[in-house]
JSON list of C-alpha atoms in Angstrom, two decimals:
[
{"chain": "A", "resi": 1, "resn": "ASN", "atom": "CA", "xyz": [4.61, -5.58, 3.28]},
{"chain": "A", "resi": 2, "resn": "SER", "atom": "CA", "xyz": [2.17, -3.36, 1.39]},
{"chain": "A", "resi": 3, "resn": "CYS", "atom": "CA", "xyz": [3.58, -3.89, -2.10]},
{"chain": "A", "resi": 4, "resn": "LEU", "atom": "CA", "xyz": [2.43, -7.13, -3.69]},
{"chain": "A", "resi": 5, "resn": "ASN", "atom": "CA", "xyz": [5.79, -7.86, -5.35]},
{"chain": "A", "resi": 6, "resn": "SER", "atom": "CA", "xyz": [7.51, -7.60, -1.94]},
{"chain": "A", "resi": 7, "resn": "VAL", "atom": "CA", "xyz": [4.91, -9.85, -0.35]},
{"chain": "A", "resi": 8, "resn": "LEU", "atom": "CA", "xyz": [5.52, -12.51, -2.99]},
{"chain": "A", "resi": 9, "resn": "THR", "atom": "CA", "xyz": [9.30, -12.28, -2.63]},
{"chain": "A", "resi": 10, "resn": "ARG", "atom": "CA", "xyz": [9.48, -12.07, 1.15]},
{"chain": "A", "resi": 11, "resn": "ARG", "atom": "CA", "xyz": [6.44, -14.28, 1.85]},
{"chain": "A", "resi": 12, "resn": "LEU", "atom": "CA", "xyz": [5.36, -11.72, 4.42]},
{"chain": "A", "resi": 13, "resn": "GLY", "atom": "CA", "xyz": [2.56, -9.20, 4.18]},
{"chain": "A", "resi": 14, "resn": "ILE", "atom": "CA", "xyz": [-0.14, -7.14, 5.81]},
{"chain": "A", "resi": 15, "resn": "PRO", "atom": "CA", "xyz": [-3.74, -8.43, 5.98]},
{"chain": "A", "resi": 16, "resn": "ILE", "atom": "CA", "xyz": [-4.95, -6.77, 2.77]},
{"chain": "A", "resi": 17, "resn": "THR", "atom": "CA", "xyz": [-2.10, -7.99, 0.57]},
{"chain": "A", "resi": 18, "resn": "LEU", "atom": "CA", "xyz": [-2.31, -11.52, 1.94]},
{"chain": "A", "resi": 19, "resn": "SER", "atom": "CA", "xyz": [-6.09, -11.43, 1.39]},
{"chain": "A", "resi": 20, "resn": "LEU", "atom": "CA", "xyz": [-5.53, -10.34, -2.20]},
{"chain": "A", "resi": 21, "resn": "LEU", "atom": "CA", "xyz": [-3.36, -13.43, -2.73]},
{"chain": "A", "resi": 22, "resn": "TYR", "atom": "CA", "xyz": [-6.09, -15.65, -1.26]},
{"chain": "A", "resi": 23, "resn": "MET", "atom": "CA", "xyz": [-8.62, -14.02, -3.59]},
{"chain": "A", "resi": 24, "resn": "GLU", "atom": "CA", "xyz": [-6.46, -14.67, -6.65]},
{"chain": "A", "resi": 25, "resn": "VAL", "atom": "CA", "xyz": [-5.72, -18.28, -5.71]},
{"chain": "A", "resi": 26, "resn": "GLY", "atom": "CA", "xyz": [-9.44, -18.80, -5.09]},
{"chain": "A", "resi": 27, "resn": "ARG", "atom": "CA", "xyz": [-10.28, -17.28, -8.47]},
{"chain": "A", "resi": 28, "resn": "ARG", "atom": "CA", "xyz": [-7.83, -19.59, -10.21]},
{"chain": "A", "resi": 29, "resn": "LEU", "atom": "CA", "xyz": [-9.41, -22.56, -8.43]},
{"chain": "A", "resi": 30, "resn": "GLY", "atom": "CA", "xyz": [-12.89, -21.46, -9.47]},
{"chain": "A", "resi": 31, "resn": "ARG", "atom": "CA", "xyz": [-13.92, -20.52, -5.92]},
{"chain": "A", "resi": 32, "resn": "THR", "atom": "CA", "xyz": [-15.66, -17.39, -4.70]},
{"chain": "A", "resi": 33, "resn": "VAL", "atom": "CA", "xyz": [-13.24, -15.62, -2.35]},
{"chain": "A", "resi": 34, "resn": "GLU", "atom": "CA", "xyz": [-14.03, -11.96, -1.67]},
{"chain": "A", "resi": 35, "resn": "GLY", "atom": "CA", "xyz": [-12.29, -9.21, 0.26]},
{"chain": "A", "resi": 36, "resn": "ILE", "atom": "CA", "xyz": [-13.91, -8.10, 3.50]},
{"chain": "A", "resi": 37, "resn": "GLY", "atom": "CA", "xyz": [-12.73, -4.74, 4.78]},
{"chain": "A", "resi": 38, "resn": "LEU", "atom": "CA", "xyz": [-13.39, -4.95, 8.48]},
{"chain": "A", "resi": 39, "resn": "PRO", "atom": "CA", "xyz": [-12.49, -1.69, 10.21]},
{"chain": "A", "resi": 40, "resn": "GLY", "atom": "CA", "xyz": [-8.86, -2.08, 11.23]},
{"chain": "A", "resi": 41, "resn": "HIS", "atom": "CA", "xyz": [-8.35, -5.53, 9.67]},
{"chain": "A", "resi": 42, "resn": "PHE", "atom": "CA", "xyz": [-8.83, -7.19, 6.29]},
{"chain": "A", "resi": 43, "resn": "ILE", "atom": "CA", "xyz": [-10.08, -10.76, 5.83]},
{"chain": "A", "resi": 44, "resn": "VAL", "atom": "CA", "xyz": [-11.69, -12.81, 3.06]},
{"chain": "A", "resi": 45, "resn": "GLY", "atom": "CA", "xyz": [-15.13, -14.32, 2.81]},
{"chain": "A", "resi": 46, "resn": "CYS", "atom": "CA", "xyz": [-15.75, -17.63, 1.07]},
{"chain": "A", "resi": 47, "resn": "SER", "atom": "CA", "xyz": [-19.08, -18.98, -0.13]},
{"chain": "A", "resi": 48, "resn": "ASP", "atom": "CA", "xyz": [-20.27, -22.17, -1.65]},
{"chain": "A", "resi": 49, "resn": "LYS", "atom": "CA", "xyz": [-23.75, -23.60, -2.18]},
{"chain": "A", "resi": 50, "resn": "VAL", "atom": "CA", "xyz": [-23.97, -24.66, 1.47]},
{"chain": "A", "resi": 51, "resn": "SER", "atom": "CA", "xyz": [-22.33, -22.00, 3.61]},
{"chain": "A", "resi": 52, "resn": "THR", "atom": "CA", "xyz": [-20.41, -18.80, 4.02]},
{"chain": "A", "resi": 53, "resn": "TYR", "atom": "CA", "xyz": [-17.30, -18.58, 6.16]},
{"chain": "A", "resi": 54, "resn": "TRP", "atom": "CA", "xyz": [-14.39, -16.20, 6.65]},
{"chain": "A", "resi": 55, "resn": "ILE", "atom": "CA", "xyz": [-10.62, -16.64, 6.65]},
{"chain": "A", "resi": 56, "resn": "ASP", "atom": "CA", "xyz": [-7.97, -14.46, 8.26]},
{"chain": "A", "resi": 57, "resn": "PRO", "atom": "CA", "xyz": [-4.92, -14.79, 5.97]},
{"chain": "A", "resi": 58, "resn": "PHE", "atom": "CA", "xyz": [-2.82, -12.64, 8.30]},
{"chain": "A", "resi": 59, "resn": "HIS", "atom": "CA", "xyz": [-3.23, -15.09, 11.18]},
{"chain": "A", "resi": 60, "resn": "GLY", "atom": "CA", "xyz": [-2.16, -18.21, 9.33]},
{"chain": "A", "resi": 61, "resn": "GLY", "atom": "CA", "xyz": [-5.35, -18.70, 7.32]},
{"chain": "A", "resi": 62, "resn": "ARG", "atom": "CA", "xyz": [-7.47, -19.24, 10.42]},
{"chain": "A", "resi": 63, "resn": "ILE", "atom": "CA", "xyz": [-11.12, -20.01, 9.61]},
{"chain": "A", "resi": 64, "resn": "LEU", "atom": "CA", "xyz": [-13.43, -17.59, 11.40]},
{"chain": "A", "resi": 65, "resn": "THR", "atom": "CA", "xyz": [-16.99, -17.88, 12.63]},
{"chain": "A", "resi": 66, "resn": "PHE", "atom": "CA", "xyz": [-19.31, -14.89, 12.82]},
{"chain": "A", "resi": 67, "resn": "ALA", "atom": "CA", "xyz": [-18.48, -14.65, 16.54]},
{"chain": "A", "resi": 68, "resn": "ASP", "atom": "CA", "xyz": [-14.74, -14.66, 15.69]},
{"chain": "A", "resi": 69, "resn": "CYS", "atom": "CA", "xyz": [-15.30, -11.85, 13.18]},
{"chain": "A", "resi": 70, "resn": "CYS", "atom": "CA", "xyz": [-17.21, -9.86, 15.82]},
{"chain": "A", "resi": 71, "resn": "LYS", "atom": "CA", "xyz": [-14.35, -10.28, 18.29]},
{"chain": "A", "resi": 72, "resn": "LEU", "atom": "CA", "xyz": [-11.73, -9.38, 15.67]},
{"chain": "A", "resi": 73, "resn": "ALA", "atom": "CA", "xyz": [-13.59, -6.20, 14.64]},
{"chain": "A", "resi": 74, "resn": "LYS", "atom": "CA", "xyz": [-14.07, -5.19, 18.28]},
{"chain": "A", "resi": 75, "resn": "GLU", "atom": "CA", "xyz": [-10.37, -5.69, 19.07]},
{"chain": "A", "resi": 76, "resn": "ALA", "atom": "CA", "xyz": [-9.08, -4.01, 15.89]},
{"chain": "A", "resi": 77, "resn": "SER", "atom": "CA", "xyz": [-11.31, -0.94, 15.91]},
{"chain": "A", "resi": 78, "resn": "ASP", "atom": "CA", "xyz": [-14.01, -1.21, 18.56]},
{"chain": "A", "resi": 79, "resn": "ALA", "atom": "CA", "xyz": [-16.55, -1.83, 15.77]},
{"chain": "A", "resi": 80, "resn": "ASP", "atom": "CA", "xyz": [-19.74, -3.72, 16.66]},
{"chain": "A", "resi": 81, "resn": "LEU", "atom": "CA", "xyz": [-20.49, -6.22, 13.89]},
{"chain": "A", "resi": 82, "resn": "ARG", "atom": "CA", "xyz": [-23.64, -7.42, 15.62]},
{"chain": "A", "resi": 83, "resn": "ALA", "atom": "CA", "xyz": [-25.05, -3.90, 15.35]},
{"chain": "A", "resi": 84, "resn": "ASN", "atom": "CA", "xyz": [-23.68, -3.43, 11.83]},
{"chain": "A", "resi": 85, "resn": "PRO", "atom": "CA", "xyz": [-23.35, -6.80, 10.03]},
{"chain": "A", "resi": 86, "resn": "ALA", "atom": "CA", "xyz": [-23.00, -4.93, 6.72]},
{"chain": "A", "resi": 87, "resn": "LEU", "atom": "CA", "xyz": [-19.33, -4.50, 7.67]},
{"chain": "A", "resi": 88, "resn": "LEU", "atom": "CA", "xyz": [-18.92, -8.15, 6.61]},
{"chain": "A", "resi": 89, "resn": "ALA", "atom": "CA", "xyz": [-20.14, -7.40, 3.09]},
{"chain": "A", "resi": 90, "resn": "PRO", "atom": "CA", "xyz": [-17.60, -8.03, 0.32]},
{"chain": "A", "resi": 91, "resn": "LEU", "atom": "CA", "xyz": [-15.84, -4.93, -0.96]},
{"chain": "A", "resi": 92, "resn": "PRO", "atom": "CA", "xyz": [-15.82, -4.10, -4.67]},
{"chain": "A", "resi": 93, "resn": "LYS", "atom": "CA", "xyz": [-12.40, -4.48, -6.28]},
{"chain": "A", "resi": 94, "resn": "ARG", "atom": "CA", "xyz": [-12.19, -0.71, -6.72]},
{"chain": "A", "resi": 95, "resn": "GLN", "atom": "CA", "xyz": [-12.56, -0.18, -2.96]},
{"chain": "A", "resi": 96, "resn": "ILE", "atom": "CA", "xyz": [-9.87, -2.77, -2.26]},
{"chain": "A", "resi": 97, "resn": "LEU", "atom": "CA", "xyz": [-7.54, -0.97, -4.67]},
{"chain": "A", "resi": 98, "resn": "ILE", "atom": "CA", "xyz": [-8.27, 2.37, -3.01]},
{"chain": "A", "resi": 99, "resn": "ARG", "atom": "CA", "xyz": [-7.60, 0.89, 0.42]},
{"chain": "A", "resi": 100, "resn": "MET", "atom": "CA", "xyz": [-4.27, -0.56, -0.76]},
{"chain": "A", "resi": 101, "resn": "LEU", "atom": "CA", "xyz": [-3.25, 2.71, -2.41]},
{"chain": "A", "resi": 102, "resn": "SER", "atom": "CA", "xyz": [-4.20, 4.62, 0.73]},
{"chain": "A", "resi": 103, "resn": "ASN", "atom": "CA", "xyz": [-1.92, 2.35, 2.77]},
{"chain": "A", "resi": 104, "resn": "LEU", "atom": "CA", "xyz": [0.94, 3.02, 0.34]},
{"chain": "A", "resi": 105, "resn": "LYS", "atom": "CA", "xyz": [0.28, 6.76, 0.42]},
{"chain": "A", "resi": 106, "resn": "VAL", "atom": "CA", "xyz": [0.66, 6.84, 4.20]},
{"chain": "A", "resi": 107, "resn": "ILE", "atom": "CA", "xyz": [3.86, 4.78, 4.05]},
{"chain": "A", "resi": 108, "resn": "TYR", "atom": "CA", "xyz": [5.45, 6.96, 1.36]},
{"chain": "A", "resi": 109, "resn": "LEU", "atom": "CA", "xyz": [4.43, 10.25, 2.98]},
{"chain": "A", "resi": 110, "resn": "ARG", "atom": "CA", "xyz": [5.79, 9.16, 6.37]},
{"chain": "A", "resi": 111, "resn": "GLY", "atom": "CA", "xyz": [9.03, 8.03, 4.74]},
{"chain": "A", "resi": 112, "resn": "GLU", "atom": "CA", "xyz": [9.21, 11.23, 2.69]},
{"chain": "A", "resi": 113, "resn": "SER", "atom": "CA", "xyz": [9.40, 9.19, -0.52]},
{"chain": "A", "resi": 114, "resn": "PHE", "atom": "CA", "xyz": [7.72, 11.99, -2.43]},
{"chain": "A", "resi": 115, "resn": "ASN", "atom": "CA", "xyz": [8.10, 10.60, -5.96]},
{"chain": "A", "resi": 116, "resn": "LYS", "atom": "CA", "xyz": [6.38, 7.36, -4.94]},
{"chain": "A", "resi": 117, "resn": "ALA", "atom": "CA", "xyz": [3.79, 9.24, -2.89]},
{"chain": "A", "resi": 118, "resn": "ARG", "atom": "CA", "xyz": [2.95, 11.42, -5.88]},
{"chain": "A", "resi": 119, "resn": "GLN", "atom": "CA", "xyz": [2.57, 8.38, -8.14]},
{"chain": "A", "resi": 120, "resn": "VAL", "atom": "CA", "xyz": [0.20, 6.77, -5.65]},
{"chain": "A", "resi": 121, "resn": "LEU", "atom": "CA", "xyz": [-1.72, 10.04, -5.25]},
{"chain": "A", "resi": 122, "resn": "ASP", "atom": "CA", "xyz": [-2.06, 10.27, -9.05]},
{"chain": "A", "resi": 123, "resn": "LEU", "atom": "CA", "xyz": [-3.70, 6.82, -8.98]},
{"chain": "A", "resi": 124, "resn": "LEU", "atom": "CA", "xyz": [-5.95, 7.72, -6.05]},
{"chain": "A", "resi": 125, "resn": "ILE", "atom": "CA", "xyz": [-7.12, 10.88, -7.79]},
{"chain": "A", "resi": 126, "resn": "SER", "atom": "CA", "xyz": [-7.82, 8.87, -10.95]},
{"chain": "A", "resi": 127, "resn": "ALA", "atom": "CA", "xyz": [-9.90, 6.46, -8.87]},
{"chain": "A", "resi": 128, "resn": "MET", "atom": "CA", "xyz": [-11.62, 9.21, -6.83]},
{"chain": "A", "resi": 129, "resn": "PRO", "atom": "CA", "xyz": [-11.53, 12.49, -8.78]},
{"chain": "A", "resi": 130, "resn": "ASP", "atom": "CA", "xyz": [-14.10, 14.16, -6.52]},
{"chain": "A", "resi": 131, "resn": "TYR", "atom": "CA", "xyz": [-12.33, 13.35, -3.26]},
{"chain": "A", "resi": 132, "resn": "PRO", "atom": "CA", "xyz": [-10.71, 16.65, -2.19]},
{"chain": "A", "resi": 133, "resn": "GLU", "atom": "CA", "xyz": [-8.28, 15.37, 0.43]},
{"chain": "A", "resi": 134, "resn": "GLU", "atom": "CA", "xyz": [-6.08, 13.61, -2.12]},
{"chain": "A", "resi": 135, "resn": "TYR", "atom": "CA", "xyz": [-5.61, 16.88, -4.04]},
{"chain": "A", "resi": 136, "resn": "ARG", "atom": "CA", "xyz": [-4.42, 18.54, -0.83]},
{"chain": "A", "resi": 137, "resn": "HIS", "atom": "CA", "xyz": [-1.95, 15.73, -0.17]},
{"chain": "A", "resi": 138, "resn": "ARG", "atom": "CA", "xyz": [-0.68, 15.79, -3.75]},
{"chain": "A", "resi": 139, "resn": "GLY", "atom": "CA", "xyz": [-0.43, 19.59, -3.69]},
{"chain": "A", "resi": 140, "resn": "THR", "atom": "CA", "xyz": [1.69, 19.38, -0.56]},
{"chain": "A", "resi": 141, "resn": "VAL", "atom": "CA", "xyz": [3.91, 16.76, -2.20]},
{"chain": "A", "resi": 142, "resn": "HIS", "atom": "CA", "xyz": [4.31, 18.99, -5.27]},
{"chain": "A", "resi": 143, "resn": "LEU", "atom": "CA", "xyz": [5.22, 21.85, -2.96]},
{"chain": "A", "resi": 144, "resn": "ARG", "atom": "CA", "xyz": [7.88, 19.72, -1.23]},
{"chain": "A", "resi": 145, "resn": "GLN", "atom": "CA", "xyz": [9.26, 18.86, -4.69]},
{"chain": "A", "resi": 146, "resn": "LEU", "atom": "CA", "xyz": [9.29, 22.57, -5.63]},
{"chain": "A", "resi": 147, "resn": "ASN", "atom": "CA", "xyz": [6.77, 21.98, -8.40]},
{"chain": "A", "resi": 148, "resn": "HIS", "atom": "CA", "xyz": [4.89, 25.17, -7.58]},
{"chain": "A", "resi": 149, "resn": "ARG", "atom": "CA", "xyz": [2.58, 25.30, -10.58]},
{"chain": "A", "resi": 150, "resn": "ALA", "atom": "CA", "xyz": [1.24, 21.78, -9.97]},
{"chain": "A", "resi": 151, "resn": "ALA", "atom": "CA", "xyz": [1.01, 22.48, -6.22]},
{"chain": "A", "resi": 152, "resn": "LYS", "atom": "CA", "xyz": [-1.04, 25.61, -6.86]},
{"chain": "A", "resi": 153, "resn": "GLU", "atom": "CA", "xyz": [-3.38, 23.76, -9.20]},
{"chain": "A", "resi": 154, "resn": "ASP", "atom": "CA", "xyz": [-3.98, 20.91, -6.72]},
{"chain": "A", "resi": 155, "resn": "LEU", "atom": "CA", "xyz": [-4.41, 23.18, -3.71]},
{"chain": "A", "resi": 156, "resn": "GLU", "atom": "CA", "xyz": [-6.88, 25.37, -5.60]},
{"chain": "A", "resi": 157, "resn": "THR", "atom": "CA", "xyz": [-8.78, 22.25, -6.68]},
{"chain": "A", "resi": 158, "resn": "TYR", "atom": "CA", "xyz": [-8.90, 21.16, -3.04]},
{"chain": "A", "resi": 159, "resn": "LEU", "atom": "CA", "xyz": [-10.38, 24.51, -1.96]},
{"chain": "A", "resi": 160, "resn": "ARG", "atom": "CA", "xyz": [-12.89, 24.42, -4.82]},
{"chain": "A", "resi": 161, "resn": "LEU", "atom": "CA", "xyz": [-14.04, 20.90, -3.91]},
{"chain": "A", "resi": 162, "resn": "GLU", "atom": "CA", "xyz": [-13.98, 21.56, -0.15]},
{"chain": "A", "resi": 163, "resn": "PRO", "atom": "CA", "xyz": [-14.88, 25.25, 0.32]},
{"chain": "A", "resi": 164, "resn": "ASN", "atom": "CA", "xyz": [-15.46, 24.88, 4.09]},
{"chain": "A", "resi": 165, "resn": "ALA", "atom": "CA", "xyz": [-12.42, 22.70, 4.76]},
{"chain": "A", "resi": 166, "resn": "PRO", "atom": "CA", "xyz": [-11.01, 22.83, 8.28]},
{"chain": "A", "resi": 167, "resn": "GLU", "atom": "CA", "xyz": [-7.52, 23.16, 6.71]},
{"chain": "A", "resi": 168, "resn": "ARG", "atom": "CA", "xyz": [-8.65, 26.08, 4.53]},
{"chain": "A", "resi": 169, "resn": "GLU", "atom": "CA", "xyz": [-6.43, 28.67, 6.24]},
{"chain": "A", "resi": 170, "resn": "GLU", "atom": "CA", "xyz": [-3.37, 26.40, 6.13]},
{"chain": "A", "resi": 171, "resn": "VAL", "atom": "CA", "xyz": [-3.92, 25.77, 2.41]},
{"chain": "A", "resi": 172, "resn": "LYS", "atom": "CA", "xyz": [-4.36, 29.50, 1.77]},
{"chain": "A", "resi": 173, "resn": "LYS", "atom": "CA", "xyz": [-1.00, 30.09, 3.49]},
{"chain": "A", "resi": 174, "resn": "GLN", "atom": "CA", "xyz": [0.60, 27.51, 1.19]},
{"chain": "A", "resi": 175, "resn": "LEU", "atom": "CA", "xyz": [-0.91, 29.27, -1.84]},
{"chain": "A", "resi": 176, "resn": "LEU", "atom": "CA", "xyz": [0.39, 32.60, -0.56]},
{"chain": "A", "resi": 177, "resn": "LEU", "atom": "CA", "xyz": [3.89, 31.12, -0.26]},
{"chain": "A", "resi": 178, "resn": "ILE", "atom": "CA", "xyz": [3.65, 29.95, -3.88]},
{"chain": "A", "resi": 179, "resn": "GLU", "atom": "CA", "xyz": [2.62, 33.45, -4.99]},
{"chain": "A", "resi": 180, "resn": "ARG", "atom": "CA", "xyz": [5.52, 35.00, -3.06]},
{"chain": "A", "resi": 181, "resn": "TRP", "atom": "CA", "xyz": [7.92, 32.52, -4.64]},
{"chain": "A", "resi": 182, "resn": "LYS", "atom": "CA", "xyz": [6.59, 33.36, -8.12]},
{"chain": "A", "resi": 183, "resn": "ALA", "atom": "CA", "xyz": [6.87, 37.10, -7.38]},
{"chain": "A", "resi": 184, "resn": "GLY", "atom": "CA", "xyz": [10.49, 36.59, -6.33]},
{"chain": "A", "resi": 185, "resn": "LEU", "atom": "CA", "xyz": [11.27, 35.11, -9.75]},
{"chain": "A", "resi": 186, "resn": "ASN", "atom": "CA", "xyz": [10.16, 38.27, -11.55]}
]
């Protein structure tokens, strides 16, 4: 449900992929349809010369009022849209891509599909080269795939970018294991 090709084939998807389809159909029709990344749920916002309204593609394309959006955000993540209406601002395409890739990363890591996880992590790092957490995840994937040199490089990059990381000791242990493995080869 997170991969667009599957969504098109199965006609079933999660909120962000269904919203992406709405955005593309809107674009082809010459309409402004933008992705809205509510905490815990993804919807689209539509504007014309007269009004702005929101649609929830996941719930059958239901048209939402501001009050509906507030209720949805509260139920999905306990977020208060009235206190923070900026949460209804359209997301840039790059942020939508990052959110979709992050969903895929979680799915592939949980399913131990390490080749796919690494490919997604490569894309996330390309999109966010200064975000240390993705280097740690990719380093761990490389370690699981016994690609020790790449794991060492990513884990060291993580520590360089995040010198006071809470996982610092765990990452140092992983690096020590890599060094022991290399020493065993000699």
